[in-house]
PDB file of C-alpha atoms in Angstrom:
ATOM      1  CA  UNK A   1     -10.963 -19.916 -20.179  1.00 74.00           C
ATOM      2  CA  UNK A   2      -9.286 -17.317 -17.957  1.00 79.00           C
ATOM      3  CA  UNK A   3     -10.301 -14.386 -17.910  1.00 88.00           C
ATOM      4  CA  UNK A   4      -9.261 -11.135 -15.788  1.00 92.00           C
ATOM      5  CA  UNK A   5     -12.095  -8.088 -15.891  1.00 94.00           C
ATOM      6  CA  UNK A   6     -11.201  -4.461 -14.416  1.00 96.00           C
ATOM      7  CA  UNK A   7     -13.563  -1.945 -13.394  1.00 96.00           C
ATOM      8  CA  UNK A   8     -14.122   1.207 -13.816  1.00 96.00           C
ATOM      9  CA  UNK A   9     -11.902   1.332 -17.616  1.00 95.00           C
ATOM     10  CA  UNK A  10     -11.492   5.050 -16.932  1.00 95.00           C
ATOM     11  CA  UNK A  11     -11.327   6.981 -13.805  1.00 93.00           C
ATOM     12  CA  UNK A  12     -10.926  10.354 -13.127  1.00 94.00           C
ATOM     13  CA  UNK A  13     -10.623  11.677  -9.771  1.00 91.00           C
ATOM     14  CA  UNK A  14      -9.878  14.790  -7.751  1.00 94.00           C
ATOM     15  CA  UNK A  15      -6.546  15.237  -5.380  1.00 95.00           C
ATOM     16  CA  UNK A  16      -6.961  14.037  -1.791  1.00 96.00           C
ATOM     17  CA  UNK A  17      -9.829  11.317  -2.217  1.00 96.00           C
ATOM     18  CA  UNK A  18      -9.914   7.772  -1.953  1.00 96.00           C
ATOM     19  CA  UNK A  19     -11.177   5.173  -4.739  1.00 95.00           C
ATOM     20  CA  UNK A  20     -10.830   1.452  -5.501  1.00 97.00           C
ATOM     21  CA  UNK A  21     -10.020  -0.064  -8.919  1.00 97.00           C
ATOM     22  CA  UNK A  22     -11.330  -3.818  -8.831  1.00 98.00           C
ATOM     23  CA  UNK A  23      -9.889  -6.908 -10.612  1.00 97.00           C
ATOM     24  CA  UNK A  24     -12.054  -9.779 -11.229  1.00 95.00           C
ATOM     25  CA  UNK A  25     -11.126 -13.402 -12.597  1.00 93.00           C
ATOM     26  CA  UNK A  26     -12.796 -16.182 -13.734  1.00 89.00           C
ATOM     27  CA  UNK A  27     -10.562 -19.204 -12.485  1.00 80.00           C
ATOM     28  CA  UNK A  28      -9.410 -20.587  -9.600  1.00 77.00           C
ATOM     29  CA  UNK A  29      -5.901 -18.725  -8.792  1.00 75.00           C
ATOM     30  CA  UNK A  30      -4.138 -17.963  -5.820  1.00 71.00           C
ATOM     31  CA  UNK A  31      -1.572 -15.312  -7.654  1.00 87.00           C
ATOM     32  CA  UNK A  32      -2.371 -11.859  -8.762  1.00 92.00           C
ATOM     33  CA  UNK A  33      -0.162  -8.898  -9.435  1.00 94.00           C
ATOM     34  CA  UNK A  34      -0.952  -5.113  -9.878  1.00 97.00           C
ATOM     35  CA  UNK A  35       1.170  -3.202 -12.629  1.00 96.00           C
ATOM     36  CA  UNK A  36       1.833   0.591 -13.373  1.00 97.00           C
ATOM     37  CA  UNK A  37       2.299   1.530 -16.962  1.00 95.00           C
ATOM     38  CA  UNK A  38       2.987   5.700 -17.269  1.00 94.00           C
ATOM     39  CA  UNK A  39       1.878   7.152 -20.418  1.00 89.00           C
ATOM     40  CA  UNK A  40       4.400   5.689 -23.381  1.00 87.00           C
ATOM     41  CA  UNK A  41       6.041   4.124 -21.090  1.00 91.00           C
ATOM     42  CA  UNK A  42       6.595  -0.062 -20.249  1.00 91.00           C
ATOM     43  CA  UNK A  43       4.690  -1.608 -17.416  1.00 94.00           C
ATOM     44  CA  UNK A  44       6.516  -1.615 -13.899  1.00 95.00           C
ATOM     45  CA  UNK A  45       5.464  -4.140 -11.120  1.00 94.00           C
ATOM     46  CA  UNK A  46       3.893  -2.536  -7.929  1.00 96.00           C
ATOM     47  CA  UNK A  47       2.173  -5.679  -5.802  1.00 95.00           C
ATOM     48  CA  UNK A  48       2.112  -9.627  -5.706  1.00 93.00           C
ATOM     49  CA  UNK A  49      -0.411 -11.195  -3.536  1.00 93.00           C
ATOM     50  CA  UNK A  50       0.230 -14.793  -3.116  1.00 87.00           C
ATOM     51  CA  UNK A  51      -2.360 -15.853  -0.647  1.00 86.00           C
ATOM     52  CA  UNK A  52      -6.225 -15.540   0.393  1.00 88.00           C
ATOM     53  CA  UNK A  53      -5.818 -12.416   2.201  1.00 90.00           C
ATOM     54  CA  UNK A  54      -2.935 -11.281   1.329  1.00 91.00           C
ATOM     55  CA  UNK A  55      -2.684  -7.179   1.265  1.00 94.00           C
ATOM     56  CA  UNK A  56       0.132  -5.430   0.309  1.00 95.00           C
ATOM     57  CA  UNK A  57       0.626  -1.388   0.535  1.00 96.00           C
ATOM     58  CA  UNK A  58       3.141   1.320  -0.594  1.00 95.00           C
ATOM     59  CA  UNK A  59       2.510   4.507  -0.233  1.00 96.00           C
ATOM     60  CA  UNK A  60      -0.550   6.144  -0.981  1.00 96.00           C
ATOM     61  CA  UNK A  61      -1.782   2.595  -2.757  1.00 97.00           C
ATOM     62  CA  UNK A  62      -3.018  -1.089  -0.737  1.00 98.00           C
ATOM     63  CA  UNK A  63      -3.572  -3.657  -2.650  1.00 98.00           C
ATOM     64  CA  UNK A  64      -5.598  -7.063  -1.529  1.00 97.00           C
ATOM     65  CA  UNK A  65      -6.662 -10.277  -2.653  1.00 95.00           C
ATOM     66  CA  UNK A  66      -9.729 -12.704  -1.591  1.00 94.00           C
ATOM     67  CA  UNK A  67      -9.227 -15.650  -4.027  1.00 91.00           C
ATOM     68  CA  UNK A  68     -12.694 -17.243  -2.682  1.00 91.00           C
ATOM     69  CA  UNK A  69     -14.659 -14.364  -4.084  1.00 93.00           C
ATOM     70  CA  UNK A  70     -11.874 -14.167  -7.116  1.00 93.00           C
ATOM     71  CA  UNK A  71     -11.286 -10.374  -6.336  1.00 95.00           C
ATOM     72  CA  UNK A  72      -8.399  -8.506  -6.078  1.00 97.00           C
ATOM     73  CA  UNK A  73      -8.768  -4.072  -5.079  1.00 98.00           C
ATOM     74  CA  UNK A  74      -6.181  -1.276  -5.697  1.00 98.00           C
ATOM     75  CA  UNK A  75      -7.120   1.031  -2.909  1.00 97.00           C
ATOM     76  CA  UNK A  76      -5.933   4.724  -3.819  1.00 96.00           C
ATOM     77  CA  UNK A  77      -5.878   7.168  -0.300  1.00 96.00           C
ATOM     78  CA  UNK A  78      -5.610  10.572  -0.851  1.00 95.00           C
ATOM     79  CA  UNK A  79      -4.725  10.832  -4.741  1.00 95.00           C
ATOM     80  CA  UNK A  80      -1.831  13.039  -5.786  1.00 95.00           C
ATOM     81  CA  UNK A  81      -1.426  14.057  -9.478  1.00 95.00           C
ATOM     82  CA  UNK A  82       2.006  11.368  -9.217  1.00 95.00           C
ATOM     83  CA  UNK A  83      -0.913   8.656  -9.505  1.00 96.00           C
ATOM     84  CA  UNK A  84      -2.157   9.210 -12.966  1.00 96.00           C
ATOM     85  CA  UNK A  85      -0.767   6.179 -14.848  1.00 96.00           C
ATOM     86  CA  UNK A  86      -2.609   2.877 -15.968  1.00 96.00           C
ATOM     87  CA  UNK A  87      -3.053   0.218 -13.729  1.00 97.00           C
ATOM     88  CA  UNK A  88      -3.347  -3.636 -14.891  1.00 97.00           C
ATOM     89  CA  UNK A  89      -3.859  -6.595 -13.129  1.00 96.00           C
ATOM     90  CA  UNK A  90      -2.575 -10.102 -14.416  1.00 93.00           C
ATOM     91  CA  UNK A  91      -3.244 -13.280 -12.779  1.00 91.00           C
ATOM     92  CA  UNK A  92      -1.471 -16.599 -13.795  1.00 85.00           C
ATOM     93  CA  UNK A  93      -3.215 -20.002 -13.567  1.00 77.00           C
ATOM     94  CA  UNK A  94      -1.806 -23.436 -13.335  1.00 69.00           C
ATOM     95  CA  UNK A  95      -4.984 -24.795 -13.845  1.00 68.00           C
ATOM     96  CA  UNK A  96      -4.604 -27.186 -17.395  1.00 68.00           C
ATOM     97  CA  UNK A  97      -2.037 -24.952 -19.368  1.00 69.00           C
ATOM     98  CA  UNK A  98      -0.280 -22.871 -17.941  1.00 71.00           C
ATOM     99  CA  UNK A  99      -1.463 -19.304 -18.362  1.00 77.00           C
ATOM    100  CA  UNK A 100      -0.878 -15.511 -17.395  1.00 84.00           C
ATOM    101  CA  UNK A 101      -3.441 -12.927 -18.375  1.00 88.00           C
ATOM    102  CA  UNK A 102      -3.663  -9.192 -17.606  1.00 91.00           C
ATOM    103  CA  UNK A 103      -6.937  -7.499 -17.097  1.00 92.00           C
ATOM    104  CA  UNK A 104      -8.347  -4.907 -19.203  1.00 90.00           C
ATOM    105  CA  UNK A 105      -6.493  -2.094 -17.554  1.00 95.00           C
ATOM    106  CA  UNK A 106      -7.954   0.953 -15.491  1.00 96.00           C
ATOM    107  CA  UNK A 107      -6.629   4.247 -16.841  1.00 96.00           C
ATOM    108  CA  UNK A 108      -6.431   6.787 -13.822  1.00 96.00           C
ATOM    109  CA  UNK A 109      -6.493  10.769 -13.885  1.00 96.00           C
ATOM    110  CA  UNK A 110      -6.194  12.377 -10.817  1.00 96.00           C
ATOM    111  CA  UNK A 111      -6.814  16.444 -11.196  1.00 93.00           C
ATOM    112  CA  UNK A 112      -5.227  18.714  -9.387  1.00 85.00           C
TER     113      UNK A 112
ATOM    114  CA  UNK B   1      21.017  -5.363 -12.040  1.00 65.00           C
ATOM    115  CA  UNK B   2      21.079  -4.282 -15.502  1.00 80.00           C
ATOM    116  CA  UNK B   3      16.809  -4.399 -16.555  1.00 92.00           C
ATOM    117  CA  UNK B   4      15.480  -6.567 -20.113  1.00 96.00           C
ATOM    118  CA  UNK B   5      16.612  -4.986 -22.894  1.00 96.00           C
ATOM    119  CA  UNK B   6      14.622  -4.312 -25.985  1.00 97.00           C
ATOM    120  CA  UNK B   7      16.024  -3.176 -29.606  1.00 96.00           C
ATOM    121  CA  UNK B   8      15.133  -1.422 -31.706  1.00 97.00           C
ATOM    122  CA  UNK B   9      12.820   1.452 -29.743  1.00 96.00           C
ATOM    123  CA  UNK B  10      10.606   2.326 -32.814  1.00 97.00           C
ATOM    124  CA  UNK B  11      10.656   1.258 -36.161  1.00 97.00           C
ATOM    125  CA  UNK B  12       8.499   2.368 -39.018  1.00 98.00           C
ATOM    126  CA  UNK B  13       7.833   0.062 -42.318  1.00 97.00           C
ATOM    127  CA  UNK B  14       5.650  -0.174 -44.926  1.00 97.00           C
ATOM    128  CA  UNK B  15       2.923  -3.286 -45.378  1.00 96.00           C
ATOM    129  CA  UNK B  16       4.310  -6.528 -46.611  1.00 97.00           C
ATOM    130  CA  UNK B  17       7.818  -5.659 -45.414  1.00 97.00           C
ATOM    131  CA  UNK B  18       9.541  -7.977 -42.739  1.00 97.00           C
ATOM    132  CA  UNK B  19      10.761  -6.941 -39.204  1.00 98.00           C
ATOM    133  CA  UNK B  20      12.522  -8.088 -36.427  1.00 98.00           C
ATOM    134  CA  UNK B  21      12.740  -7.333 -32.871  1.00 98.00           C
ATOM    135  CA  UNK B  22      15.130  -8.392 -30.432  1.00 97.00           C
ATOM    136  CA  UNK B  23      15.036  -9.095 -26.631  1.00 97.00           C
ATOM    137  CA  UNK B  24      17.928  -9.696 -23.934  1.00 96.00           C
ATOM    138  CA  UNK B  25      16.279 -10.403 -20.351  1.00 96.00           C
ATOM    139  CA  UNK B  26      17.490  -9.892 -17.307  1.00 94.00           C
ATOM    140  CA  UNK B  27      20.141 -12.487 -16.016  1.00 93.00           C
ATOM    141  CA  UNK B  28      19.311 -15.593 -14.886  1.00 90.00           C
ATOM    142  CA  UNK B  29      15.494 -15.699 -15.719  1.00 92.00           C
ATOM    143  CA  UNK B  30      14.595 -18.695 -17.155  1.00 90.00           C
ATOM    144  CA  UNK B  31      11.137 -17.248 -18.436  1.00 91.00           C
ATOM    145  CA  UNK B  32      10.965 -14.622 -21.113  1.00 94.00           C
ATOM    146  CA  UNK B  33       7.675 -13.061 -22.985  1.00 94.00           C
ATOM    147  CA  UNK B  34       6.492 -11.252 -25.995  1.00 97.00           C
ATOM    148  CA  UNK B  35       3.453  -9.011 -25.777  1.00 96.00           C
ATOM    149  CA  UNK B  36       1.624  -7.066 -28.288  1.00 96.00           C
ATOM    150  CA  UNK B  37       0.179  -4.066 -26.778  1.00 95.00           C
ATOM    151  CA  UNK B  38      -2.160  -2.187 -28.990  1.00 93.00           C
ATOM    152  CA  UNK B  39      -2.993   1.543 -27.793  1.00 88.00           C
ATOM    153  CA  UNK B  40      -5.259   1.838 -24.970  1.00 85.00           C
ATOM    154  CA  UNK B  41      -5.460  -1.880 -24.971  1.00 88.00           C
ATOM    155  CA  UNK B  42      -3.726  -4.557 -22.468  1.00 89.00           C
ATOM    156  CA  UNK B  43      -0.797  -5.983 -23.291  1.00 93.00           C
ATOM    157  CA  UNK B  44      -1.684  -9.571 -25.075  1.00 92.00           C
ATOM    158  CA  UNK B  45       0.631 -12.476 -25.236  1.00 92.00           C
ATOM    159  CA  UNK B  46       2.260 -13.653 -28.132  1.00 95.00           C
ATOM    160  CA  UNK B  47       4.824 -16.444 -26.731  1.00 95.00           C
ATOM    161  CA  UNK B  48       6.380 -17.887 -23.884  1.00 92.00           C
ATOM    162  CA  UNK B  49       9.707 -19.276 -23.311  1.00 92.00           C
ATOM    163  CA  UNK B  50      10.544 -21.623 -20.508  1.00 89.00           C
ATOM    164  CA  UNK B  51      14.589 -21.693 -21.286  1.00 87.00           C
ATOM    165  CA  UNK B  52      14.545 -22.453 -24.885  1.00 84.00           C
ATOM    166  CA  UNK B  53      11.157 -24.419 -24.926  1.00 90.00           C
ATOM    167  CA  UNK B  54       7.941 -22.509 -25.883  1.00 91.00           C
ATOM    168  CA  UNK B  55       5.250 -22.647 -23.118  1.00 88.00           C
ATOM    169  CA  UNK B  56       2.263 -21.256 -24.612  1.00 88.00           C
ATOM    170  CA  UNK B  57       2.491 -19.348 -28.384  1.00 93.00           C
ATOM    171  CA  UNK B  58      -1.654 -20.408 -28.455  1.00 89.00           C
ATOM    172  CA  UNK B  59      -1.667 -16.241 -29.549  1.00 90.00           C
ATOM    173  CA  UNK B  60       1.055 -15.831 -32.164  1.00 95.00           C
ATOM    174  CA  UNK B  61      -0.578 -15.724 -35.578  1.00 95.00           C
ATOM    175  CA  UNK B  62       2.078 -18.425 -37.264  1.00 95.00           C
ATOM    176  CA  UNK B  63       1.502 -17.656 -40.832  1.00 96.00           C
ATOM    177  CA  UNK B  64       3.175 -14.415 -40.195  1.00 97.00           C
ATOM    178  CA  UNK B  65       5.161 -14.458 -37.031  1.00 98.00           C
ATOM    179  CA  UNK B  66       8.054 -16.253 -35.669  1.00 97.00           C
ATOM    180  CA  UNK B  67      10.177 -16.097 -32.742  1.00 97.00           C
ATOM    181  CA  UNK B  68      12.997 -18.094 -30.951  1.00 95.00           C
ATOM    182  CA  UNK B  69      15.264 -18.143 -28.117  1.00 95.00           C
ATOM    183  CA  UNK B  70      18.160 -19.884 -29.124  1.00 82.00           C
ATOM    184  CA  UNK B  71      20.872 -21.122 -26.183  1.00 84.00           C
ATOM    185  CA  UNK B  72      17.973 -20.175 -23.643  1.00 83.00           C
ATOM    186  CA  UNK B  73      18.652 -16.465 -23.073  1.00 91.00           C
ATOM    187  CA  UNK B  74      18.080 -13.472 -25.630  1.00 95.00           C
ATOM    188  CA  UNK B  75      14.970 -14.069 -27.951  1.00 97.00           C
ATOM    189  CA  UNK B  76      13.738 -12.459 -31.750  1.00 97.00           C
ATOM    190  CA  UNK B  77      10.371 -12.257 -32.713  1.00 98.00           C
ATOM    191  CA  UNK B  78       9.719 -11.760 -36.628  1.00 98.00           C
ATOM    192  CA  UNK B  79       6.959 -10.302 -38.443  1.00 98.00           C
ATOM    193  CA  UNK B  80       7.218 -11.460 -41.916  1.00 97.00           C
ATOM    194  CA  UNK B  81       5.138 -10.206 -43.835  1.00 96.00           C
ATOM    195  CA  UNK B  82       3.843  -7.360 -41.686  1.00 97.00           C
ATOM    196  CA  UNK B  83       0.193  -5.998 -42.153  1.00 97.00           C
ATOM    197  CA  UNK B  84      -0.967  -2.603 -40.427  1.00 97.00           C
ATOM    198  CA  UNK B  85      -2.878  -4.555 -38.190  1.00 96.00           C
ATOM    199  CA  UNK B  86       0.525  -4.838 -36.717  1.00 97.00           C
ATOM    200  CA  UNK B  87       1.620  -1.694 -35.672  1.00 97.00           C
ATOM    201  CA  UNK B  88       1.618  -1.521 -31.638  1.00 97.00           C
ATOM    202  CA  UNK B  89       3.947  -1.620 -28.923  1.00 96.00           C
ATOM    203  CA  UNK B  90       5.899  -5.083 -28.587  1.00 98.00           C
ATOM    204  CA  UNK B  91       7.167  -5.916 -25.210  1.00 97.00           C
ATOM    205  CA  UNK B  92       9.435  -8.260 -23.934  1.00 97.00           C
ATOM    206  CA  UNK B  93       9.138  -9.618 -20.719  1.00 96.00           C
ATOM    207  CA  UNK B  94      11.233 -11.781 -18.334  1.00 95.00           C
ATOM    208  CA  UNK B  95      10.736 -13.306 -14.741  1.00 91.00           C
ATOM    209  CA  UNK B  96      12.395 -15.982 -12.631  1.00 87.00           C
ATOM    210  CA  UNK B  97       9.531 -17.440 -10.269  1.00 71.00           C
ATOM    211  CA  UNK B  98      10.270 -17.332  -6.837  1.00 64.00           C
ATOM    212  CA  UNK B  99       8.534 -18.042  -3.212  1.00 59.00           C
ATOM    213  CA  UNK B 100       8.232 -14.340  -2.652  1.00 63.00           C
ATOM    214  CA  UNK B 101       7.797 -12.479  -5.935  1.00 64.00           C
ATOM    215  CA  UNK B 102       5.468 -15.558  -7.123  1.00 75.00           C
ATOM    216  CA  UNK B 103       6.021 -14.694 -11.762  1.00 79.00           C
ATOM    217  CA  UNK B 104       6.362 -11.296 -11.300  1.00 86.00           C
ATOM    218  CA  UNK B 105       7.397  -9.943 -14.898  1.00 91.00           C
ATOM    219  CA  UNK B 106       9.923  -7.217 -15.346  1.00 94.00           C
ATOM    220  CA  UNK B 107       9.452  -5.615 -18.288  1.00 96.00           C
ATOM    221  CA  UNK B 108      11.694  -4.159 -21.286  1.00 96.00           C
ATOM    222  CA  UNK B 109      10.680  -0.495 -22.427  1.00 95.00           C
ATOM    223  CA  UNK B 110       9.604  -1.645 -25.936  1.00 96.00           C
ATOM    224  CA  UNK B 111       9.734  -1.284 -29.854  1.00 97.00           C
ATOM    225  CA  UNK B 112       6.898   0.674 -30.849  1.00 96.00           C
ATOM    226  CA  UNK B 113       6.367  -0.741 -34.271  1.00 98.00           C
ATOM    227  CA  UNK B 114       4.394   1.555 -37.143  1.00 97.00           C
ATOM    228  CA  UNK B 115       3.231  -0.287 -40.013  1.00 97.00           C
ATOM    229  CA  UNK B 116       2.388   2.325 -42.916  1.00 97.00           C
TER     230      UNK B 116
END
C-alpha cells in the first residue's frame, strides 16, 4: 500500500531562517509533486520532480527528490510571512493500480 | 486558459438530504478527480476519471455516493443520502500527463459542503 508521510505536521518558524519539510513514501516511485494550499483556499502546484535527483527551486523554496532513499525535501531560505500556507506532497505510483496519494500535509507559520 | 471550475462554492443541508456537486476541468485534460478534504486533513480521493472510464473509485463509499462523467469532460458527484460525516471541502481536480509536468493536478477552488 502507498503511503506518503510528512514531517514535522506543524511548523512554526521565525522570518529570515531556513527549515526543511520532508516527504517520505513507501513505494517505489519516480514522481513527486509539492503543493501550496493558503488558508480556505484550493491547492496550487509549486514543483514536479521527475527523476532521482531532480531539484527544482522558485524563489525562496528548493525542492528535491532521491527516489533510492524514497525522500523528497521542501527547503525554505530565509522565511517571509508570504510563506505561511500548507504544504502537501503527493506521489503517484504505477506500481499494480494505478495510484496518487498526498502526504499528510505540513502546516507552516512563519512570524514576523 | 480558463482554470477547473467547481459549482456550487458552499452549500449547507440538513442529514439525509441529497446533494450534488458539479465539476468542468480545464480543456483538454483527459483526467479529472474528486477529493474530500476534511479540515486540517489531506485531501483524500474519492474517484478518478480517465475520459469517461473510472480509474480508481477504491475510496467512494457506494451506498451513498455517486458520480459520473458523461461525454468525457464535466463530471457530478452525488451524495445521496448525506450524513454529517460528510461535511468537508470537495475538490475537483484535472490534469493532462505530460513529459514535463509528469500528473500534475490543477485544482478547482471547491464546494465547501456543511451537513447540519
Amino acid at each position: 500500500e502507498l503511503k506518503v508521510e510528512q514531517n514535522p505536521l506543524f511548523l512554526s518558524m521565525q522570518e529570515g531562517k531556513n527549515y526543511t519539510i520532508y516527504c517520505n513514501y513507501s513505494t517505489t516511485s519516480d514522481r513527486l509533486y509539492w503543493y501550496r494550499q493558503d488558508p480556505g483556499k484550493s491547492l496550487e502546484s509549486l514543483f514536479v520532480l521527475l527523476s532521482n535527483g531532480a531539484v527544482k527551486q522558485e524563489g525562496r523554496l528548493m525542492a528535491s527528490l532521491d527516489t533510492k532513499a524514497r525522500l523528497s525535501t521542501l527547503h525554505i531560505t530565509a522565511a517571509v510571512h508570504d510563506l505561511s500556507a500548507t504544504y502537501f506532497c503527493a506521489v503517484d505510483s504505477t506500481s499494480g493500480t494505478y495510484k496518487y496519494i498526498f502526504g499528510t500535509g505540513t502546516r507552516l507559520k512563519v512570524l514576523a | 486558459e480558463a482554470g477547473v471550475a467547481q459549482s456550487p462554492r458552499y452549500k449547507i443541508i440538513e442529514k439525509r438530504q441529497s446533494v450534488a456537486f458539479w465539476c468542468n476541468p480545464i480543456s483538454g485534460h483527459a483526467t479529472l478527480y474528486w477529493y474530500q478534504q476534511i479540515l486540517g486533513q489531506g485531501p483524500k480521493l474519492l474517484i478518478q476519471f480517465q475520459n469517461n472510464g473510472v480509474v480508481d473509485d477504491s475510496q467512494l463509499p457506494k451506498d451513498r455516493f455517486s458520480a459520473e462523467r458523461l461525454k468525457g469532460v464535466d463530471s457530478t458527484l452525488k451524495i445521496q443520502p448525506a450524513k454529517l460525516e460528510d461535511s468537508a471541502v470537495y475538490l475537483c481536480a484535472s490534469s493532462s500527463a505530460t513529459w514535463t509536468s509528469g500528473d500534475t493536478q490543477y485544482f478547482g477552488p471547491g464546494t465547501r459542503l456543511t451537513v447540519l
